PDB file of C-alpha atoms and ligand atoms in Angstrom:
ATOM      1  CA  MET A   1       5.545  47.665  13.426  1.00  0.00           C
ATOM      2  CA  PRO A   2       5.209  45.201  10.541  1.00  0.00           C
ATOM      3  CA  GLU A   3       5.486  41.563  11.559  1.00  0.00           C
ATOM      4  CA  ARG A   4       8.851  40.004  10.558  1.00  0.00           C
ATOM      5  CA  PHE A   5       8.934  36.872   8.450  1.00  0.00           C
ATOM      6  CA  PRO A   6      10.383  33.776  10.094  1.00  0.00           C
ATOM      7  CA  ALA A   7      14.100  33.548   9.246  1.00  0.00           C
ATOM      8  CA  SER A   8      13.640  30.446   7.065  1.00  0.00           C
ATOM      9  CA  LEU A   9      10.916  32.123   4.997  1.00  0.00           C
ATOM     10  CA  GLN A  10      12.957  35.308   4.694  1.00  0.00           C
ATOM     11  CA  GLN A  11      15.916  33.255   3.398  1.00  0.00           C
ATOM     12  CA  LYS A  12      13.655  31.583   0.832  1.00  0.00           C
ATOM     13  CA  ILE A  13      12.357  34.948  -0.338  1.00  0.00           C
ATOM     14  CA  GLU A  14      15.911  36.305  -0.637  1.00  0.00           C
ATOM     15  CA  ASP A  15      16.993  33.262  -2.638  1.00  0.00           C
ATOM     16  CA  ARG A  16      13.998  33.621  -4.931  1.00  0.00           C
ATOM     17  CA  LEU A  17      14.659  37.339  -5.492  1.00  0.00           C
ATOM     18  CA  ARG A  18      18.285  36.598  -6.393  1.00  0.00           C
ATOM     19  CA  TYR A  19      17.025  33.968  -8.806  1.00  0.00           C
ATOM     20  CA  TYR A  20      14.767  36.528 -10.504  1.00  0.00           C
ATOM     21  CA  GLU A  21      17.595  39.047 -10.547  1.00  0.00           C
ATOM     22  CA  ASP A  22      19.810  36.610 -12.419  1.00  0.00           C
ATOM     23  CA  LEU A  23      17.102  36.307 -15.030  1.00  0.00           C
ATOM     24  CA  GLY A  24      17.062  40.084 -15.389  1.00  0.00           C
ATOM     25  CA  ILE A  25      13.871  40.650 -13.425  1.00  0.00           C
ATOM     26  CA  ARG A  26      14.203  43.451 -10.956  1.00  0.00           C
ATOM     27  CA  LEU A  27      10.716  44.980 -10.868  1.00  0.00           C
ATOM     28  CA  PHE A  28       7.669  43.422  -9.247  1.00  0.00           C
ATOM     29  CA  TYR A  29       4.153  44.628  -8.821  1.00  0.00           C
ATOM     30  CA  THR A  30       1.279  43.548  -6.634  1.00  0.00           C
ATOM     31  CA  ASP A  31      -1.974  42.150  -7.957  1.00  0.00           C
ATOM     32  CA  ARG A  32      -4.709  43.189  -5.548  1.00  0.00           C
ATOM     33  CA  GLY A  33      -7.309  40.652  -6.556  1.00  0.00           C
ATOM     34  CA  PRO A  34     -10.345  39.652  -4.533  1.00  0.00           C
ATOM     35  CA  GLY A  35      -8.392  36.894  -2.841  1.00  0.00           C
ATOM     36  CA  GLY A  36      -5.793  39.265  -1.406  1.00  0.00           C
ATOM     37  CA  THR A  37      -2.416  40.568  -2.523  1.00  0.00           C
ATOM     38  CA  THR A  38      -0.129  38.451  -4.670  1.00  0.00           C
ATOM     39  CA  ILE A  39       3.379  39.376  -5.735  1.00  0.00           C
ATOM     40  CA  VAL A  40       3.701  38.826  -9.443  1.00  0.00           C
ATOM     41  CA  ALA A  41       6.861  38.677 -11.527  1.00  0.00           C
ATOM     42  CA  PRO A  42       6.524  40.539 -14.835  1.00  0.00           C
ATOM     43  CA  GLU A  43       7.534  37.647 -17.062  1.00  0.00           C
ATOM     44  CA  PRO A  44       7.374  33.850 -16.906  1.00  0.00           C
ATOM     45  CA  ILE A  45      10.325  31.888 -15.654  1.00  0.00           C
ATOM     46  CA  ALA A  46      11.365  28.669 -17.330  1.00  0.00           C
ATOM     47  CA  SER A  47      11.290  25.632 -15.125  1.00  0.00           C
ATOM     48  CA  VAL A  48      14.302  23.335 -15.029  1.00  0.00           C
ATOM     49  CA  SER A  49      13.499  19.767 -15.877  1.00  0.00           C
ATOM     50  CA  SER A  50      14.029  17.539 -12.899  1.00  0.00           C
ATOM     51  CA  SER A  51      14.980  14.727 -15.259  1.00  0.00           C
ATOM     52  CA  ALA A  52      17.873  16.681 -16.773  1.00  0.00           C
ATOM     53  CA  PRO A  53      21.313  15.459 -15.727  1.00  0.00           C
ATOM     54  CA  ILE A  54      22.836  17.639 -13.043  1.00  0.00           C
ATOM     55  CA  ILE A  55      26.386  18.768 -13.709  1.00  0.00           C
ATOM     56  CA  GLU A  56      28.030  19.634 -10.421  1.00  0.00           C
ATOM     57  CA  GLU A  57      31.282  21.556 -10.251  1.00  0.00           C
ATOM     58  CA  THR A  58      32.994  18.421  -9.029  1.00  0.00           C
ATOM     59  CA  VAL A  59      31.777  16.275 -11.920  1.00  0.00           C
ATOM     60  CA  LEU A  60      32.382  18.645 -14.784  1.00  0.00           C
ATOM     61  CA  PRO A  61      34.321  16.687 -17.368  1.00  0.00           C
ATOM     62  CA  LYS A  62      38.049  16.831 -16.920  1.00  0.00           C
ATOM     63  CA  PRO A  63      39.838  19.089 -19.397  1.00  0.00           C
ATOM     64  CA  THR A  64      41.098  17.240 -22.392  1.00  0.00           C
ATOM     65  CA  THR A  65      44.090  18.018 -24.510  1.00  0.00           C
ATOM     66  CA  LYS A  66      43.418  20.373 -27.402  1.00  0.00           C
ATOM     67  CA  PRO A  67      41.277  18.378 -29.854  1.00  0.00           C
ATOM     68  CA  ALA A  68      42.470  17.517 -33.322  1.00  0.00           C
ATOM     69  CA  PRO A  69      40.821  19.900 -35.769  1.00  0.00           C
ATOM     70  CA  ALA A  70      40.040  17.149 -38.299  1.00  0.00           C
ATOM     71  CA  LYS A  71      37.611  15.348 -36.003  1.00  0.00           C
ATOM     72  CA  VAL A  72      34.310  17.141 -35.950  1.00  0.00           C
ATOM     73  CA  ALA A  73      31.909  16.529 -33.109  1.00  0.00           C
ATOM     74  CA  PRO A  74      29.117  14.100 -33.980  1.00  0.00           C
ATOM     75  CA  VAL A  75      26.424  16.506 -32.808  1.00  0.00           C
ATOM     76  CA  ALA A  76      24.952  18.406 -35.752  1.00  0.00           C
ATOM     77  CA  PRO A  77      24.623  22.142 -35.111  1.00  0.00           C
ATOM     78  CA  PRO A  78      21.039  23.327 -34.755  1.00  0.00           C
ATOM     79  CA  PRO A  79      19.530  25.546 -37.445  1.00  0.00           C
ATOM     80  CA  LEU A  80      20.252  29.234 -37.246  1.00  0.00           C
ATOM     81  CA  VAL A  81      17.305  31.065 -35.768  1.00  0.00           C
ATOM     82  CA  VAL A  82      17.038  34.824 -35.914  1.00  0.00           C
ATOM     83  CA  HIS A  83      15.046  35.589 -32.849  1.00  0.00           C
ATOM     84  CA  PRO A  84      15.497  39.114 -31.438  1.00  0.00           C
ATOM     85  CA  THR A  85      12.373  41.221 -31.213  1.00  0.00           C
ATOM     86  CA  GLY A  86      13.824  44.256 -32.963  1.00  0.00           C
ATOM     87  CA  PRO A  87      16.915  45.750 -34.517  1.00  0.00           C
ATOM     88  CA  SER A  88      19.968  45.604 -32.308  1.00  0.00           C
ATOM     89  CA  LEU A  89      21.132  48.713 -30.532  1.00  0.00           C
ATOM     90  CA  PHE A  90      24.337  48.406 -32.475  1.00  0.00           C
ATOM     91  CA  GLU A  91      23.048  47.578 -35.935  1.00  0.00           C
ATOM     92  CA  THR A  92      23.770  51.050 -37.223  1.00  0.00           C
ATOM     93  CA  MET A  93      27.351  51.030 -36.007  1.00  0.00           C
ATOM     94  CA  GLY A  94      29.662  50.374 -38.928  1.00  0.00           C
ATOM     95  CA  LYS A  95      32.642  48.095 -38.711  1.00  0.00           C
ATOM     96  CA  VAL A  96      35.998  49.710 -38.091  1.00  0.00           C
ATOM     97  CA  LYS A  97      38.515  47.730 -40.068  1.00  0.00           C
ATOM     98  CA  ASP A  98      41.992  46.785 -38.896  1.00  0.00           C
ATOM     99  CA  GLU A  99      41.600  47.918 -35.316  1.00  0.00           C
ATOM    100  CA  THR A 100      43.577  46.065 -32.690  1.00  0.00           C
ATOM    101  CA  LEU A 101      42.504  45.544 -29.110  1.00  0.00           C
ATOM    102  CA  LEU A 102      45.469  47.689 -28.128  1.00  0.00           C
ATOM    103  CA  ASN A 103      44.182  50.569 -30.268  1.00  0.00           C
ATOM    104  CA  ILE A 104      40.752  50.237 -28.718  1.00  0.00           C
ATOM    105  CA  ARG A 105      42.153  50.132 -25.170  1.00  0.00           C
ATOM    106  CA  GLU A 106      44.226  53.228 -25.879  1.00  0.00           C
ATOM    107  CA  ASP A 107      41.149  54.980 -27.220  1.00  0.00           C
ATOM    108  CA  LEU A 108      39.183  54.054 -24.099  1.00  0.00           C
ATOM    109  CA  GLY A 109      41.940  55.604 -21.988  1.00  0.00           C
ATOM    110  CA  ASP A 110      41.138  56.607 -18.421  1.00  0.00           C
ATOM    111  CA  CYS A 111      37.497  56.749 -19.425  1.00  0.00           C
ATOM    112  CA  THR A 112      35.007  59.132 -17.842  1.00  0.00           C
ATOM    113  CA  ARG A 113      32.335  58.760 -20.520  1.00  0.00           C
ATOM    114  CA  CYS A 114      29.709  57.651 -18.011  1.00  0.00           C
ATOM    115  CA  LYS A 115      29.054  57.957 -14.289  1.00  0.00           C
ATOM    116  CA  LEU A 116      30.404  54.483 -13.528  1.00  0.00           C
ATOM    117  CA  HIS A 117      33.928  55.900 -13.595  1.00  0.00           C
ATOM    118  CA  LYS A 118      33.307  57.587 -10.238  1.00  0.00           C
ATOM    119  CA  GLY A 119      33.205  54.385  -8.214  1.00  0.00           C
ATOM    120  CA  ARG A 120      35.634  52.156 -10.056  1.00  0.00           C
ATOM    121  CA  ASN A 121      39.079  51.068  -9.006  1.00  0.00           C
ATOM    122  CA  LYS A 122      40.148  49.569 -12.332  1.00  0.00           C
ATOM    123  CA  ILE A 123      38.708  49.478 -15.811  1.00  0.00           C
ATOM    124  CA  VAL A 124      38.027  45.862 -16.771  1.00  0.00           C
ATOM    125  CA  PHE A 125      38.634  45.983 -20.493  1.00  0.00           C
ATOM    126  CA  GLY A 126      38.722  42.278 -21.332  1.00  0.00           C
ATOM    127  CA  ASP A 127      41.116  39.377 -21.304  1.00  0.00           C
ATOM    128  CA  GLY A 128      42.166  36.544 -23.553  1.00  0.00           C
ATOM    129  CA  ASN A 129      43.115  35.678 -27.098  1.00  0.00           C
ATOM    130  CA  PRO A 130      42.806  38.633 -29.515  1.00  0.00           C
ATOM    131  CA  LYS A 131      42.112  36.111 -32.296  1.00  0.00           C
ATOM    132  CA  ALA A 132      39.732  33.897 -30.303  1.00  0.00           C
ATOM    133  CA  GLU A 133      37.040  31.939 -32.103  1.00  0.00           C
ATOM    134  CA  LEU A 134      34.887  32.128 -28.986  1.00  0.00           C
ATOM    135  CA  VAL A 135      34.038  35.289 -27.028  1.00  0.00           C
ATOM    136  CA  PHE A 136      32.135  35.326 -23.738  1.00  0.00           C
ATOM    137  CA  VAL A 137      30.311  38.549 -22.860  1.00  0.00           C
ATOM    138  CA  GLY A 138      29.074  39.234 -19.341  1.00  0.00           C
ATOM    139  CA  GLU A 139      27.202  42.133 -17.817  1.00  0.00           C
ATOM    140  CA  GLY A 140      29.846  44.090 -15.928  1.00  0.00           C
ATOM    141  CA  PRO A 141      32.659  43.748 -13.400  1.00  0.00           C
ATOM    142  CA  GLY A 142      32.024  42.783  -9.787  1.00  0.00           C
ATOM    143  CA  ALA A 143      34.159  43.531  -6.739  1.00  0.00           C
ATOM    144  CA  ASP A 144      36.947  41.033  -7.514  1.00  0.00           C
ATOM    145  CA  GLU A 145      37.143  42.137 -11.131  1.00  0.00           C
ATOM    146  CA  ASP A 146      37.158  45.814 -10.131  1.00  0.00           C
ATOM    147  CA  ALA A 147      40.063  45.144  -7.762  1.00  0.00           C
ATOM    148  CA  GLN A 148      42.123  43.132 -10.263  1.00  0.00           C
ATOM    149  CA  GLY A 149      41.154  44.771 -13.544  1.00  0.00           C
ATOM    150  CA  LEU A 150      40.346  41.366 -15.056  1.00  0.00           C
ATOM    151  CA  PRO A 151      36.977  39.896 -16.029  1.00  0.00           C
ATOM    152  CA  PHE A 152      35.431  36.882 -14.289  1.00  0.00           C
ATOM    153  CA  VAL A 153      38.015  36.267 -11.565  1.00  0.00           C
ATOM    154  CA  GLY A 154      35.714  35.756  -8.556  1.00  0.00           C
ATOM    155  CA  ARG A 155      33.735  32.632  -7.669  1.00  0.00           C
ATOM    156  CA  ALA A 156      31.609  32.941 -10.784  1.00  0.00           C
ATOM    157  CA  GLY A 157      34.776  33.412 -12.817  1.00  0.00           C
ATOM    158  CA  LYS A 158      36.228  30.221 -11.382  1.00  0.00           C
ATOM    159  CA  LEU A 159      33.147  28.359 -12.505  1.00  0.00           C
ATOM    160  CA  LEU A 160      33.379  29.952 -15.966  1.00  0.00           C
ATOM    161  CA  THR A 161      36.989  28.752 -16.146  1.00  0.00           C
ATOM    162  CA  GLN A 162      35.826  25.214 -15.278  1.00  0.00           C
ATOM    163  CA  MET A 163      33.186  25.430 -18.006  1.00  0.00           C
ATOM    164  CA  ILE A 164      35.782  26.577 -20.550  1.00  0.00           C
ATOM    165  CA  GLU A 165      38.108  23.758 -19.537  1.00  0.00           C
ATOM    166  CA  ALA A 166      35.283  21.251 -19.761  1.00  0.00           C
ATOM    167  CA  MET A 167      34.992  22.297 -23.415  1.00  0.00           C
ATOM    168  CA  GLY A 168      38.616  21.258 -23.921  1.00  0.00           C
ATOM    169  CA  LEU A 169      39.838  24.854 -23.994  1.00  0.00           C
ATOM    170  CA  GLN A 170      41.757  27.135 -21.685  1.00  0.00           C
ATOM    171  CA  ARG A 171      40.951  30.705 -20.734  1.00  0.00           C
ATOM    172  CA  LYS A 172      43.785  31.943 -22.925  1.00  0.00           C
ATOM    173  CA  ASP A 173      42.078  30.340 -25.938  1.00  0.00           C
ATOM    174  CA  VAL A 174      38.944  32.473 -25.610  1.00  0.00           C
ATOM    175  CA  TYR A 175      38.237  36.163 -25.012  1.00  0.00           C
ATOM    176  CA  ILE A 176      36.166  37.357 -22.050  1.00  0.00           C
ATOM    177  CA  CYS A 177      34.687  40.826 -21.635  1.00  0.00           C
ATOM    178  CA  ASN A 178      31.621  42.683 -20.399  1.00  0.00           C
ATOM    179  CA  VAL A 179      28.973  45.071 -21.685  1.00  0.00           C
ATOM    180  CA  VAL A 180      30.263  47.801 -19.331  1.00  0.00           C
ATOM    181  CA  LYS A 181      33.876  48.049 -18.223  1.00  0.00           C
ATOM    182  CA  CYS A 182      33.457  49.675 -14.822  1.00  0.00           C
ATOM    183  CA  ARG A 183      31.745  48.150 -11.826  1.00  0.00           C
ATOM    184  CA  PRO A 184      28.182  49.364 -11.239  1.00  0.00           C
ATOM    185  CA  PRO A 185      27.670  50.312  -7.578  1.00  0.00           C
ATOM    186  CA  GLU A 186      26.405  47.450  -5.397  1.00  0.00           C
ATOM    187  CA  ASN A 187      26.515  45.207  -8.465  1.00  0.00           C
ATOM    188  CA  ARG A 188      23.326  46.689  -9.872  1.00  0.00           C
ATOM    189  CA  ALA A 189      22.541  46.237 -13.552  1.00  0.00           C
ATOM    190  CA  PRO A 190      24.108  48.827 -15.871  1.00  0.00           C
ATOM    191  CA  GLU A 191      21.724  51.652 -16.712  1.00  0.00           C
ATOM    192  CA  PRO A 192      20.823  52.511 -20.315  1.00  0.00           C
ATOM    193  CA  ASP A 193      23.018  55.622 -20.484  1.00  0.00           C
ATOM    194  CA  GLU A 194      25.979  53.602 -19.186  1.00  0.00           C
ATOM    195  CA  VAL A 195      25.365  50.849 -21.742  1.00  0.00           C
ATOM    196  CA  THR A 196      25.065  53.445 -24.495  1.00  0.00           C
ATOM    197  CA  ALA A 197      28.365  55.069 -23.478  1.00  0.00           C
ATOM    198  CA  CYS A 198      30.348  51.867 -23.071  1.00  0.00           C
ATOM    199  CA  SER A 199      28.971  49.357 -25.540  1.00  0.00           C
ATOM    200  CA  PRO A 200      30.620  50.871 -28.669  1.00  0.00           C
ATOM    201  CA  PHE A 201      33.905  49.656 -27.198  1.00  0.00           C
ATOM    202  CA  LEU A 202      32.470  46.150 -26.819  1.00  0.00           C
ATOM    203  CA  ILE A 203      31.380  46.215 -30.450  1.00  0.00           C
ATOM    204  CA  ARG A 204      34.816  47.349 -31.560  1.00  0.00           C
ATOM    205  CA  GLN A 205      36.421  44.597 -29.481  1.00  0.00           C
ATOM    206  CA  ILE A 206      34.218  41.968 -31.098  1.00  0.00           C
ATOM    207  CA  ASP A 207      34.763  43.379 -34.576  1.00  0.00           C
ATOM    208  CA  SER A 208      38.515  43.325 -33.961  1.00  0.00           C
ATOM    209  CA  ILE A 209      38.517  39.730 -32.694  1.00  0.00           C
ATOM    210  CA  HIS A 210      35.978  38.553 -35.270  1.00  0.00           C
ATOM    211  CA  PRO A 211      35.038  35.353 -33.414  1.00  0.00           C
ATOM    212  CA  LYS A 212      33.015  32.523 -34.866  1.00  0.00           C
ATOM    213  CA  VAL A 213      30.768  32.389 -31.836  1.00  0.00           C
ATOM    214  CA  ILE A 214      29.711  34.817 -29.111  1.00  0.00           C
ATOM    215  CA  VAL A 215      28.218  33.487 -25.878  1.00  0.00           C
ATOM    216  CA  CYS A 216      26.270  35.973 -23.775  1.00  0.00           C
ATOM    217  CA  LEU A 217      26.386  35.154 -20.085  1.00  0.00           C
ATOM    218  CA  GLY A 218      23.172  36.110 -18.327  1.00  0.00           C
ATOM    219  CA  ALA A 219      20.055  38.057 -19.069  1.00  0.00           C
ATOM    220  CA  THR A 220      21.486  41.550 -18.954  1.00  0.00           C
ATOM    221  CA  ALA A 221      24.261  40.896 -21.459  1.00  0.00           C
ATOM    222  CA  ALA A 222      21.936  39.026 -23.798  1.00  0.00           C
ATOM    223  CA  LYS A 223      19.061  41.483 -23.610  1.00  0.00           C
ATOM    224  CA  THR A 224      21.397  44.467 -24.008  1.00  0.00           C
ATOM    225  CA  ILE A 225      23.195  43.099 -27.033  1.00  0.00           C
ATOM    226  CA  LEU A 226      20.072  41.789 -28.711  1.00  0.00           C
ATOM    227  CA  ASN A 227      17.954  44.772 -27.689  1.00  0.00           C
ATOM    228  CA  THR A 228      15.135  42.504 -26.690  1.00  0.00           C
ATOM    229  CA  THR A 229      12.745  42.567 -23.761  1.00  0.00           C
ATOM    230  CA  ARG A 230      12.251  38.809 -23.899  1.00  0.00           C
ATOM    231  CA  GLY A 231      13.299  36.834 -20.871  1.00  0.00           C
ATOM    232  CA  ILE A 232      16.494  34.866 -21.410  1.00  0.00           C
ATOM    233  CA  SER A 233      14.592  31.641 -20.760  1.00  0.00           C
ATOM    234  CA  GLN A 234      12.766  32.237 -24.052  1.00  0.00           C
ATOM    235  CA  PHE A 235      15.887  32.196 -26.227  1.00  0.00           C
ATOM    236  CA  ARG A 236      18.592  30.565 -24.094  1.00  0.00           C
ATOM    237  CA  GLY A 237      20.401  27.864 -26.025  1.00  0.00           C
ATOM    238  CA  GLU A 238      19.127  29.004 -29.443  1.00  0.00           C
ATOM    239  CA  TRP A 239      21.422  30.093 -32.237  1.00  0.00           C
ATOM    240  CA  LEU A 240      20.961  33.755 -33.095  1.00  0.00           C
ATOM    241  CA  GLU A 241      22.745  35.946 -35.561  1.00  0.00           C
ATOM    242  CA  TRP A 242      24.282  39.256 -34.511  1.00  0.00           C
ATOM    243  CA  ARG A 243      26.412  41.488 -36.707  1.00  0.00           C
ATOM    244  CA  GLY A 244      27.408  38.495 -38.800  1.00  0.00           C
ATOM    245  CA  HIS A 245      28.373  36.346 -35.817  1.00  0.00           C
ATOM    246  CA  LYS A 246      26.614  33.317 -34.396  1.00  0.00           C
ATOM    247  CA  LEU A 247      25.459  34.150 -30.912  1.00  0.00           C
ATOM    248  CA  MET A 248      24.023  32.100 -28.107  1.00  0.00           C
ATOM    249  CA  ALA A 249      22.794  33.235 -24.705  1.00  0.00           C
ATOM    250  CA  THR A 250      23.099  31.083 -21.637  1.00  0.00           C
ATOM    251  CA  TYR A 251      22.845  31.516 -17.895  1.00  0.00           C
ATOM    252  CA  HIS A 252      25.420  33.528 -15.958  1.00  0.00           C
ATOM    253  CA  PRO A 253      27.856  31.487 -13.834  1.00  0.00           C
ATOM    254  CA  ALA A 254      26.759  33.491 -10.762  1.00  0.00           C
ATOM    255  CA  TYR A 255      23.255  32.157 -11.322  1.00  0.00           C
ATOM    256  CA  LEU A 256      24.631  28.621 -11.558  1.00  0.00           C
ATOM    257  CA  LEU A 257      26.338  29.024  -8.192  1.00  0.00           C
ATOM    258  CA  ARG A 258      22.932  29.639  -6.652  1.00  0.00           C
ATOM    259  CA  ASN A 259      21.068  27.157  -8.827  1.00  0.00           C
ATOM    260  CA  PRO A 260      23.338  24.197  -9.551  1.00  0.00           C
ATOM    261  CA  PRO A 261      20.657  22.179 -11.434  1.00  0.00           C
ATOM    262  CA  ALA A 262      20.764  24.818 -14.192  1.00  0.00           C
ATOM    263  CA  LYS A 263      24.317  23.690 -14.987  1.00  0.00           C
ATOM    264  CA  ALA A 264      22.798  20.889 -17.034  1.00  0.00           C
ATOM    265  CA  ASP A 265      21.138  23.439 -19.338  1.00  0.00           C
ATOM    266  CA  VAL A 266      24.331  25.461 -19.679  1.00  0.00           C
ATOM    267  CA  TRP A 267      26.352  22.362 -20.464  1.00  0.00           C
ATOM    268  CA  LYS A 268      23.892  21.488 -23.238  1.00  0.00           C
ATOM    269  CA  ASP A 269      24.360  25.021 -24.628  1.00  0.00           C
ATOM    270  CA  LEU A 270      28.131  24.755 -24.483  1.00  0.00           C
ATOM    271  CA  GLN A 271      28.013  21.425 -26.295  1.00  0.00           C
ATOM    272  CA  LYS A 272      26.229  23.189 -29.159  1.00  0.00           C
ATOM    273  CA  VAL A 273      28.999  25.790 -29.154  1.00  0.00           C
ATOM    274  CA  MET A 274      31.618  23.023 -29.211  1.00  0.00           C
ATOM    275  CA  ALA A 275      29.919  21.402 -32.190  1.00  0.00           C
ATOM    276  CA  GLU A 276      29.885  24.741 -34.002  1.00  0.00           C
ATOM    277  CA  LEU A 277      33.595  25.209 -33.325  1.00  0.00           C
ATOM    278  CA  GLY A 278      34.457  21.631 -34.304  1.00  0.00           C
ATOM    279  CA  LEU A 279      35.561  20.736 -30.789  1.00  0.00           C
ATOM    280  CA  GLN A 280      35.357  17.145 -29.648  1.00  0.00           C
ATOM    281  CA  LEU A 281      32.990  16.224 -26.881  1.00  0.00           C
ATOM    282  CA  PRO A 282      34.926  15.048 -23.851  1.00  0.00           C
ATOM    283  CA  LYS A 283      35.185  11.266 -23.610  1.00  0.00           C
ATOM    284  CA  LYS A 284      33.215   9.736 -20.761  1.00  0.00           C
ATOM    285  CA  SER A 285      35.542   8.455 -18.072  1.00  0.00           C
ATOM    286  CA  LYS A 286      35.279   4.730 -17.310  1.00  0.00           C
ATOM    287  CA  SER A 287      33.942   4.050 -13.838  1.00  0.00           C
TER     288      SER A 287
HETATM  289  S1  SF4 B 301      31.661  51.985 -17.947  1.00  0.00           S
HETATM  290 FE1  SF4 B 301      32.628  52.271 -19.941  1.00  0.00          FE
HETATM  291  S2  SF4 B 301      31.909  54.292 -20.654  1.00  0.00           S
HETATM  292 FE2  SF4 B 301      31.522  54.181 -18.437  1.00  0.00          FE
HETATM  293  S3  SF4 B 301      33.344  55.119 -17.516  1.00  0.00           S
HETATM  294 FE3  SF4 B 301      33.698  52.891 -17.580  1.00  0.00          FE
HETATM  295  S4  SF4 B 301      34.806  52.526 -19.488  1.00  0.00           S
HETATM  296 FE4  SF4 B 301      33.890  54.580 -19.616  1.00  0.00          FE
END
């Protein structure tokens, strides 16, 4: 019988594996060097600066009233950097003009285009403003979303809502959707055939909304859309261009729930998005 790890060590290993999973790393291999066996992750992980300010859920800036459009944030937007490693999966897909989200939802129907339909309760098409300037794209529905048919409604969704409100917006101001619209079993990452079947609907949604900015939440969404094998830590927070839209990838709210210090990085990313959209930075409250 193999010897069990002490409970504390086992917990640490589980936490670390979840951390890797949030960065899109699901495969590990062993390096049998002369010094013994070492578990090696296939790509480097960015460290989080201990000096960065930590934004806790409780200290996220309070939502402000909708900012006046004339006042542009003092932070200059960073230069546009085209960074993906290769052509996007969707580069060859032409734009369909004058489609509405309703048309696209009707076309999706009671979809059975991939095997994910077998385990779903509800299709999670997307939610929000059909003319939003800002679109958030996640990986796929979880249990809460599958039950309600709405994206980002669980704990991670609550945190995303707080992040949106910290930007001075409300959920109804933005649009939120996922790469795949049915819940993968046991919350695994969507498989390539599932992404291939479902993602044309995501593209049509984005083309219909025509946002100024797209924010990819988490490694899977970012790597799928950009068709890159790079770890999200290598391009998180950078401006990219995708099908004529400015796109930024940042960490998934579920990852932030497990790693609160990373909220500081995400808040920096969202401030860049606010500057791009001409939103005012929240005023610091007087202590
Ligand atoms: S994930 Fe997308 S393509 Fe697959 S069954 Fe659901 S809606 Fe259809």
